[in-house]
XYZ file of C-alpha atoms in Angstrom:
579
model
C 131.545 66.120 81.043
C 128.960 65.325 78.378
C 126.003 67.675 78.138
C 122.355 66.769 78.469
C 121.759 66.773 74.710
C 125.045 65.377 73.415
C 124.147 61.697 73.673
C 120.965 62.051 71.553
C 123.003 63.909 68.925
C 125.492 61.097 68.749
C 122.605 58.627 68.437
C 121.069 60.637 65.606
C 124.456 60.549 63.940
C 124.096 56.814 63.273
C 121.101 57.568 61.047
C 122.729 60.381 59.085
C 124.630 60.027 55.890
C 128.233 61.119 56.080
C 128.940 64.228 54.075
C 132.068 65.379 52.300
C 134.503 68.015 53.380
C 135.773 70.661 51.013
C 138.469 68.265 49.800
C 135.936 65.632 48.853
C 136.787 63.301 51.724
C 134.132 61.723 53.955
C 133.618 63.440 57.284
C 131.156 62.815 60.102
C 129.583 66.285 60.134
C 127.381 65.915 63.203
C 130.187 64.302 65.208
C 132.468 67.199 64.296
C 129.721 69.684 65.148
C 129.207 68.115 68.574
C 132.935 68.274 69.264
C 133.048 71.899 68.132
C 130.113 72.894 70.350
C 131.646 71.068 73.279
C 134.919 72.932 72.754
C 132.998 76.215 72.651
C 131.345 75.530 75.978
C 127.970 74.211 74.830
C 128.113 71.220 77.127
C 124.767 71.276 78.885
C 123.297 72.507 82.099
C 125.620 70.416 84.252
C 128.608 72.627 83.456
C 129.577 74.715 86.496
C 131.174 78.126 86.497
C 134.394 79.364 88.022
C 133.659 81.758 90.871
C 135.862 84.240 92.694
C 134.736 85.384 96.130
C 136.309 88.656 97.265
C 136.662 88.588 101.049
C 136.702 85.749 103.570
C 134.123 87.124 105.969
C 131.212 85.092 107.318
C 129.099 85.588 104.195
C 131.937 84.945 101.755
C 133.162 81.784 103.472
C 129.691 80.264 103.641
C 128.756 81.223 100.081
C 132.002 79.625 98.879
C 131.198 76.391 100.720
C 127.664 76.278 99.355
C 128.762 76.891 95.747
C 131.652 74.424 95.995
C 129.220 71.725 97.081
C 127.081 72.573 94.051
C 130.048 71.822 91.811
C 131.265 75.352 91.130
C 135.011 75.960 91.009
C 135.527 78.515 93.772
C 138.452 80.692 94.791
C 138.217 82.929 97.859
C 140.600 85.877 97.687
C 141.321 87.586 101.023
C 143.257 90.763 101.768
C 144.567 89.552 105.127
C 146.554 86.521 106.175
C 143.578 85.211 108.157
C 139.932 84.433 107.498
C 136.847 85.788 109.210
C 137.194 89.504 108.513
C 135.926 91.302 111.599
C 135.121 87.877 113.081
C 138.794 87.248 113.696
C 141.001 86.539 116.671
C 143.656 88.757 118.255
C 146.246 86.908 120.327
C 148.944 88.334 122.576
C 151.098 86.515 125.167
C 148.511 83.803 125.796
C 145.527 86.191 125.821
C 142.867 85.731 123.135
C 140.303 88.311 122.069
C 137.383 88.210 119.652
C 137.841 91.220 117.426
C 134.223 91.133 116.301
C 131.257 89.141 117.681
C 131.771 87.693 121.154
C 128.502 85.802 121.464
C 126.442 83.498 119.288
C 122.716 84.083 118.817
C 120.070 82.439 116.628
C 121.562 78.960 116.885
C 119.005 77.545 114.482
C 120.526 79.557 111.621
C 123.951 78.076 112.368
C 122.491 74.584 112.669
C 120.588 74.988 109.403
C 123.730 76.215 107.629
C 125.776 73.211 108.739
C 122.902 70.881 107.876
C 122.683 72.388 104.369
C 126.387 71.586 104.006
C 125.850 67.971 105.004
C 127.281 68.130 108.509
C 126.635 69.606 111.966
C 128.327 71.675 114.639
C 128.844 68.522 116.691
C 130.353 66.551 113.812
C 132.784 69.396 113.168
C 133.761 69.515 116.870
C 132.383 73.010 117.447
C 131.459 73.178 121.121
C 129.070 75.906 122.243
C 129.080 77.025 125.875
C 125.930 78.593 127.313
C 126.432 81.928 129.077
C 124.439 82.325 132.278
C 123.350 84.970 132.975
C 123.034 86.452 129.520
C 124.142 89.879 130.703
C 124.815 91.802 133.832
C 123.436 95.312 133.286
C 125.073 97.979 135.450
C 123.392 101.314 136.203
C 125.032 104.531 137.449
C 123.249 104.198 140.818
C 125.019 100.806 141.217
C 121.767 98.920 140.684
C 122.280 95.624 138.795
C 119.849 93.668 136.625
C 120.751 90.215 135.355
C 119.129 89.097 132.118
C 118.706 85.351 131.950
C 116.863 82.415 130.400
C 115.805 81.571 133.974
C 112.280 83.010 134.020
C 111.926 82.633 137.781
C 115.030 84.774 138.285
C 113.758 87.287 135.720
C 110.324 87.436 137.310
C 111.684 88.558 140.666
C 113.750 91.341 139.094
C 110.942 92.510 136.809
C 108.458 92.716 139.673
C 110.955 94.690 141.740
C 110.839 97.422 139.100
C 107.412 96.942 137.512
C 105.210 95.797 140.366
C 103.061 92.637 140.682
C 101.566 92.957 137.191
C 104.960 93.506 135.600
C 105.676 89.898 134.725
C 102.448 89.326 132.704
C 103.321 92.482 130.744
C 106.795 91.106 130.166
C 105.277 87.868 128.854
C 103.147 89.908 126.448
C 106.281 91.762 125.296
C 108.079 88.465 124.773
C 105.129 87.127 122.794
C 105.249 90.129 120.463
C 109.024 89.855 120.123
C 108.621 86.166 119.282
C 106.161 87.068 116.539
C 108.717 89.521 115.164
C 111.338 86.795 115.154
C 109.238 84.112 113.492
C 107.918 86.449 110.802
C 111.397 87.843 110.116
C 112.769 84.338 109.767
C 110.063 83.335 107.301
C 109.625 86.511 105.272
C 112.968 88.334 105.479
C 115.883 86.006 106.192
C 114.652 83.242 103.894
C 113.458 85.358 100.979
C 115.315 87.583 98.571
C 114.135 91.018 97.510
C 115.699 91.474 94.057
C 113.366 94.297 93.015
C 111.018 96.863 94.514
C 107.961 94.827 93.550
C 109.243 92.000 95.773
C 108.097 94.078 98.727
C 104.548 94.099 97.391
C 103.987 90.376 97.836
C 100.823 89.890 99.871
C 102.450 87.568 102.392
C 105.213 90.145 103.030
C 102.800 93.077 103.402
C 100.645 91.058 105.773
C 103.682 90.110 107.856
C 104.957 93.702 108.005
C 101.813 94.818 109.793
C 102.640 92.480 112.680
C 106.368 93.296 112.642
C 105.949 96.985 113.605
C 108.794 98.334 111.441
C 107.403 101.883 111.558
C 107.725 102.247 115.331
C 110.956 102.169 117.346
C 112.147 99.387 119.618
C 111.997 101.819 122.529
C 108.383 102.832 121.852
C 107.344 99.175 121.585
C 109.045 98.367 124.890
C 107.406 101.387 126.515
C 104.003 99.824 125.825
C 104.851 96.938 128.161
C 107.330 98.355 130.683
C 106.573 101.388 132.826
C 109.902 101.822 134.610
C 112.737 103.546 132.776
C 115.273 100.918 133.814
C 113.265 98.068 132.334
C 112.737 100.022 129.126
C 116.485 100.473 128.829
C 117.275 96.864 129.717
C 115.042 95.572 126.929
C 116.187 98.022 124.235
C 119.981 98.376 124.481
C 120.288 95.386 122.119
C 119.762 97.711 119.143
C 123.508 98.377 119.496
C 123.997 94.979 117.786
C 122.634 96.657 114.668
C 124.648 99.814 115.224
C 121.410 101.746 115.786
C 119.729 103.848 118.444
C 116.775 102.157 120.191
C 114.870 105.370 119.492
C 115.276 104.780 115.750
C 115.680 101.034 115.271
C 112.452 99.502 113.871
C 110.324 97.774 116.505
C 110.880 94.506 114.621
C 114.294 94.171 116.226
C 112.885 93.306 119.635
C 113.338 89.844 118.141
C 116.878 89.968 119.567
C 115.557 90.076 123.118
C 113.262 87.163 122.337
C 116.127 85.021 121.029
C 118.348 85.815 124.010
C 115.621 85.085 126.554
C 114.240 81.939 124.959
C 117.396 80.309 123.598
C 120.144 82.070 125.553
C 123.564 83.391 124.600
C 126.293 80.988 123.502
C 130.037 81.110 123.005
C 132.114 78.825 120.740
C 135.058 77.344 122.635
C 138.243 78.684 121.111
C 136.644 81.933 119.982
C 133.987 82.951 117.488
C 136.364 82.578 114.556
C 136.331 78.826 115.230
C 132.909 78.590 113.565
C 134.166 80.316 110.424
C 137.335 78.227 110.290
C 135.188 75.104 110.250
C 132.961 76.511 107.502
C 136.088 77.289 105.471
C 137.318 73.726 106.029
C 133.992 72.365 104.780
C 134.331 74.476 101.645
C 137.903 73.331 101.092
C 136.862 69.696 101.409
C 134.472 70.386 98.529
C 137.195 71.986 96.431
C 137.097 75.675 97.390
C 140.526 77.320 97.288
C 141.663 80.125 99.603
C 144.170 82.740 98.486
C 145.269 84.885 101.452
C 147.385 88.042 101.672
C 146.030 89.108 98.284
C 144.345 92.551 98.258
C 142.041 93.105 95.288
C 142.455 96.280 93.232
C 139.408 96.010 90.987
C 136.876 93.752 89.318
C 137.780 93.019 85.695
C 135.021 93.780 83.170
C 134.611 93.018 79.475
C 134.950 95.699 76.805
C 131.368 96.823 77.344
C 131.939 97.299 81.111
C 128.750 95.321 81.682
C 130.013 91.784 82.359
C 132.491 90.694 85.027
C 135.311 88.435 83.914
C 137.499 88.216 87.039
C 139.602 90.395 89.333
C 142.843 92.352 89.311
C 145.052 91.997 92.385
C 147.090 94.892 93.720
C 150.259 93.070 92.662
C 149.084 93.232 89.042
C 148.005 89.599 88.718
C 144.729 88.883 86.940
C 142.447 86.062 88.047
C 139.707 85.214 85.578
C 136.324 83.758 86.455
C 132.779 83.439 85.163
C 131.252 84.993 88.290
C 132.403 87.346 91.055
C 130.879 87.411 94.546
C 131.858 90.428 96.640
C 132.017 89.976 100.405
C 134.040 93.151 100.935
C 132.251 96.169 102.398
C 129.575 96.905 99.803
C 129.925 100.691 99.729
C 133.703 100.346 99.417
C 133.294 97.796 96.615
C 130.932 99.998 94.601
C 133.302 102.960 94.902
C 136.734 101.310 94.740
C 136.462 97.915 93.041
C 133.854 98.794 90.413
C 133.485 101.784 88.067
C 132.242 104.852 89.940
C 128.680 105.825 89.086
C 125.929 108.004 90.475
C 124.652 104.927 92.308
C 128.029 104.275 93.961
C 128.280 107.896 95.105
C 124.737 107.812 96.481
C 125.603 104.800 98.630
C 128.122 106.923 100.540
C 125.255 109.230 101.495
C 123.041 106.489 102.881
C 122.596 106.235 106.650
C 125.275 103.995 108.149
C 125.654 102.139 111.438
C 127.841 103.456 114.233
C 131.534 102.827 114.698
C 133.364 101.943 117.895
C 136.406 102.431 120.026
C 137.322 98.903 121.047
C 139.876 98.139 123.754
C 141.528 94.730 124.097
C 142.948 94.519 127.605
C 145.171 91.919 129.290
C 144.884 91.867 133.088
C 147.341 90.019 135.303
C 144.664 89.143 137.897
C 141.121 87.810 137.910
C 138.264 90.342 137.940
C 135.679 88.624 140.148
C 132.932 91.252 139.935
C 132.490 91.118 136.167
C 130.444 88.555 134.266
C 131.175 87.216 130.796
C 128.894 89.855 129.245
C 128.398 93.228 130.913
C 126.492 96.320 129.841
C 127.189 99.676 131.479
C 124.350 102.101 130.709
C 124.717 105.865 130.759
C 122.578 107.973 133.055
C 121.567 110.119 130.081
C 120.568 107.150 127.967
C 118.875 108.932 125.067
C 121.422 111.748 124.965
C 124.232 109.210 124.600
C 122.572 107.723 121.520
C 121.806 111.150 120.054
C 125.501 112.038 120.334
C 126.406 108.918 118.363
C 123.768 108.985 115.642
C 122.917 112.673 115.287
C 126.239 114.321 116.040
C 128.518 111.391 115.074
C 130.780 111.794 118.066
C 131.731 110.127 121.331
C 129.078 110.673 124.015
C 130.180 112.648 127.057
C 128.904 109.728 129.138
C 128.896 106.617 126.919
C 127.086 103.356 127.366
C 129.435 100.469 126.647
C 129.803 96.695 126.535
C 132.446 94.671 128.416
C 133.170 91.089 127.409
C 135.342 88.802 129.557
C 135.749 85.624 127.440
C 138.011 84.003 130.030
C 134.979 83.766 132.344
C 133.468 81.050 130.148
C 136.461 79.776 128.169
C 139.619 79.346 130.282
C 141.756 79.127 127.134
C 141.135 82.835 126.481
C 143.730 83.865 129.117
C 146.621 82.356 131.084
C 145.669 80.832 134.464
C 144.803 83.442 137.080
C 144.513 86.204 134.469
C 141.723 87.836 132.490
C 141.138 88.845 128.870
C 138.750 91.792 128.505
C 137.179 93.409 125.425
C 135.481 96.798 125.779
C 133.309 98.123 122.951
C 132.318 101.784 123.159
C 129.851 102.764 120.378
C 130.786 106.099 118.779
C 129.724 108.029 115.705
C 131.014 106.901 112.343
C 133.420 109.056 110.368
C 132.074 111.917 108.290
C 133.611 114.406 105.900
C 133.709 116.748 108.885
C 135.350 114.457 111.445
C 137.781 112.762 109.048
C 141.286 113.715 107.980
C 144.755 113.711 109.497
C 144.182 116.512 111.995
C 141.002 114.857 113.185
C 142.848 111.529 113.507
C 145.322 113.159 115.865
C 142.405 114.512 117.871
C 140.966 111.007 118.032
C 144.113 109.821 119.775
C 143.233 112.239 122.558
C 139.610 111.098 122.551
C 140.704 107.473 122.884
C 142.756 108.364 125.975
C 139.800 110.222 127.475
C 137.449 107.329 126.692
C 139.837 104.832 128.306
C 139.833 106.848 131.519
C 136.044 107.164 131.480
C 135.574 103.413 131.002
C 138.043 102.449 133.729
C 136.538 104.932 136.172
C 132.999 103.751 135.425
C 133.874 100.073 135.923
C 135.663 100.779 139.193
C 132.877 102.951 140.623
C 129.971 100.725 139.627
C 131.519 97.307 140.343
C 133.775 98.111 143.274
C 136.840 96.773 141.460
C 139.876 98.865 142.348
C 143.356 99.230 140.928
C 142.416 98.300 137.367
C 145.113 100.503 135.886
C 147.874 98.764 137.839
C 146.551 95.334 136.808
C 146.369 96.241 133.105
C 149.506 94.813 131.481
C 148.764 95.239 127.777
C 146.336 97.095 125.520
C 145.358 97.074 121.862
C 142.862 99.549 120.401
C 140.653 99.857 117.332
C 139.115 103.206 116.344
C 136.868 104.356 113.483
C 140.050 105.127 111.511
C 141.597 101.696 112.017
C 138.295 99.929 111.253
C 138.140 101.851 108.000
C 141.737 101.155 107.014
C 142.057 97.575 108.192
C 138.781 96.237 106.812
C 137.885 98.863 104.160
C 134.749 99.773 106.124
C 133.079 102.820 104.639
C 133.136 105.629 107.243
C 134.451 103.100 109.753
C 130.870 101.851 110.235
C 131.418 98.478 111.899
C 128.013 97.039 110.976
C 127.629 98.401 107.468
C 124.639 100.385 106.294
C 121.888 101.305 108.722
C 118.860 99.054 109.236
C 116.261 101.806 109.153
C 113.104 100.735 107.308
C 113.993 102.514 104.065
C 117.391 100.830 104.104
C 116.218 97.200 104.305
C 114.274 94.687 102.209
C 113.773 96.034 98.659
C 115.398 99.334 99.638
C 118.698 97.711 100.601
C 121.403 97.259 97.940
C 120.615 94.093 96.019
C 122.487 90.816 96.196
C 123.018 91.086 92.429
C 124.543 94.121 90.740
C 121.755 95.908 88.819
C 123.956 96.975 85.875
C 126.949 94.637 85.711
C 126.216 91.016 84.905
C 127.740 88.179 86.936
C 128.528 90.321 89.998
C 126.878 89.382 93.293
C 127.115 90.631 96.875
C 126.926 88.967 100.271
C 127.498 90.504 103.691
C 126.336 93.179 106.099
C 125.250 95.918 103.668
C 123.238 93.826 101.241
C 120.058 91.871 101.947
C 119.159 90.560 104.489
C 121.564 92.606 106.671
C 124.230 92.585 109.344
C 125.232 90.088 112.017
C 126.832 86.681 111.511
C 123.612 84.593 111.535
C 121.959 87.064 109.165
C 124.956 86.906 106.813
C 124.783 83.103 106.927
C 121.137 83.327 105.889
C 122.182 85.754 103.151
C 124.753 83.276 101.840
C 121.963 80.797 101.197
C 119.924 83.365 99.299
C 122.775 84.508 97.071
C 124.015 80.945 96.436
C 120.518 79.949 95.320
C 120.356 83.031 93.113
C 123.698 82.210 91.483
C 122.753 78.583 90.830
C 119.421 79.621 89.297
C 120.956 82.365 87.142
C 123.794 80.170 85.904
C 121.538 77.225 85.155
C 119.169 79.503 83.257
C 122.028 80.946 81.199
C 123.373 77.499 80.348
C 119.906 76.211 79.424
C 119.487 79.130 77.054
C 122.927 78.470 75.544
C 122.180 74.760 75.270
C 118.794 75.463 73.679
C 120.451 77.691 71.099
C 123.083 75.044 70.460
C 120.433 72.356 70.109
C 118.445 74.372 67.594
C 121.624 75.054 65.630
C 122.511 71.380 65.687
C 119.072 70.276 64.466
C 119.140 72.842 61.663
C 122.603 71.763 60.594
C 121.668 68.087 60.848
C 118.656 68.673 58.597
C 120.885 70.582 56.222
C 123.233 67.622 56.116
C 120.320 65.328 55.229
C 119.196 67.637 52.446
C 122.720 68.061 51.072
C 123.360 64.321 51.273
C 120.085 63.582 49.521
C 120.842 66.065 46.728
C 124.389 64.713 46.442
C 123.108 61.175 45.901
C 120.527 62.372 43.400
C 123.320 63.895 41.353
């Protein structure tokens, strides 16, 4: 492809006098110079780089598609034989389970992503099913609260617990949560924070005041709800971030706003369907996927300051101009890149929780359960303290139960039920890790299974669950760590405490090694599929800008060199003729 400045050079060539080579034969000097520069890579700003993306998670897949459509030559290298990372599917005897997310929130981010890629969810045959109610929240006293987009239904339940003035207070809470959402969308999800000074932009500082990041989600809810049950109902969502509602910044009430205003959705065929389509879009634009290929390290130049590709565990080297890392960020800093004080410090940063996740196949329908169920512990705060302060399994855990076959019949054989249970637990530490501790965890998993089954039976009235359970698969902090290289088994990456987000979060571009970028849960803007999709846009824009700037500088240098040499040719030719 001819560069921006090549054509003018060739035009100038018509007005230059041919020189002589060292053997006295005529040679078109400028033409030869242009060919030489072209061979050396000085071909203008339109030249696109080769990019390797490590990891086919949500952020990696979407970044690959965006860069491929910009003309970059992209290869996505994935450890597993499937795409999606934690957003993958587990199938067994006709039962299908979402290993990661089981609901879709913030539809506008998904719609914007597909629109940026020149298509839409509808055009790609992604069908979203609305879940109604959003959740069924079960309390130990067998009281049930259904969260819904139906405000009339919500109003009745809120007034039952909050009194006649409860609903206006709820509306005020929703208004504040909506402000949090809109400001976060504008000033966090759609802006990068490449340096500390980025946080000092006036528009960001002004927005932060209204986003209440210095108070907890629970304390914000307590301003509007007076009953303990309502406070719990409107704060348990912090578990999406792997955080305690007593520590999660008040900003994250935005989740409750999104769920109430837009609802909860489920992609037919499982959540991975969305990522498969995004991968297909990337492949149509030229992106290549290399599966079953674990990466051993990022290849660097002799100075250890510029990436030049990757080394696979099988010894094969893949070279590229740029490397985008979608693997767990803390793992990547410590295992794929040279260890430094920065990489070691990342392992000390606060991390999200882990989970014990059960994937159960039942041979009968479970009529009492909804698609999304939350079982809250009697000792609500104590259960979170056990997870985040003591990094263990609570004596009485709160947990989430998803029954995808309630809204998508293809998730289980007729007359049967697929069930996913997620029990938040503490992430691994240097104290609770190791082989002996792993054996102890096997016992803890058995105890947790019994607690969950007993709780469901007592609170819902379902009986005989154990006899109906025909198959089980389990993930623990150890298996999360080993299967997906998650540091400390933290399923949602680094914590989202205030001093771990925005400019304080690890950057999307490596601060010391050139041409290395990051996308995913532990870099800006944070965790969750829609947030990672927003992050893919930020990092793709950053890559395009950086690469274009580098090529412009190279082209400018080449142009100056060409002009100097062209003038030299004129002078030499003039002197030659004079002699």
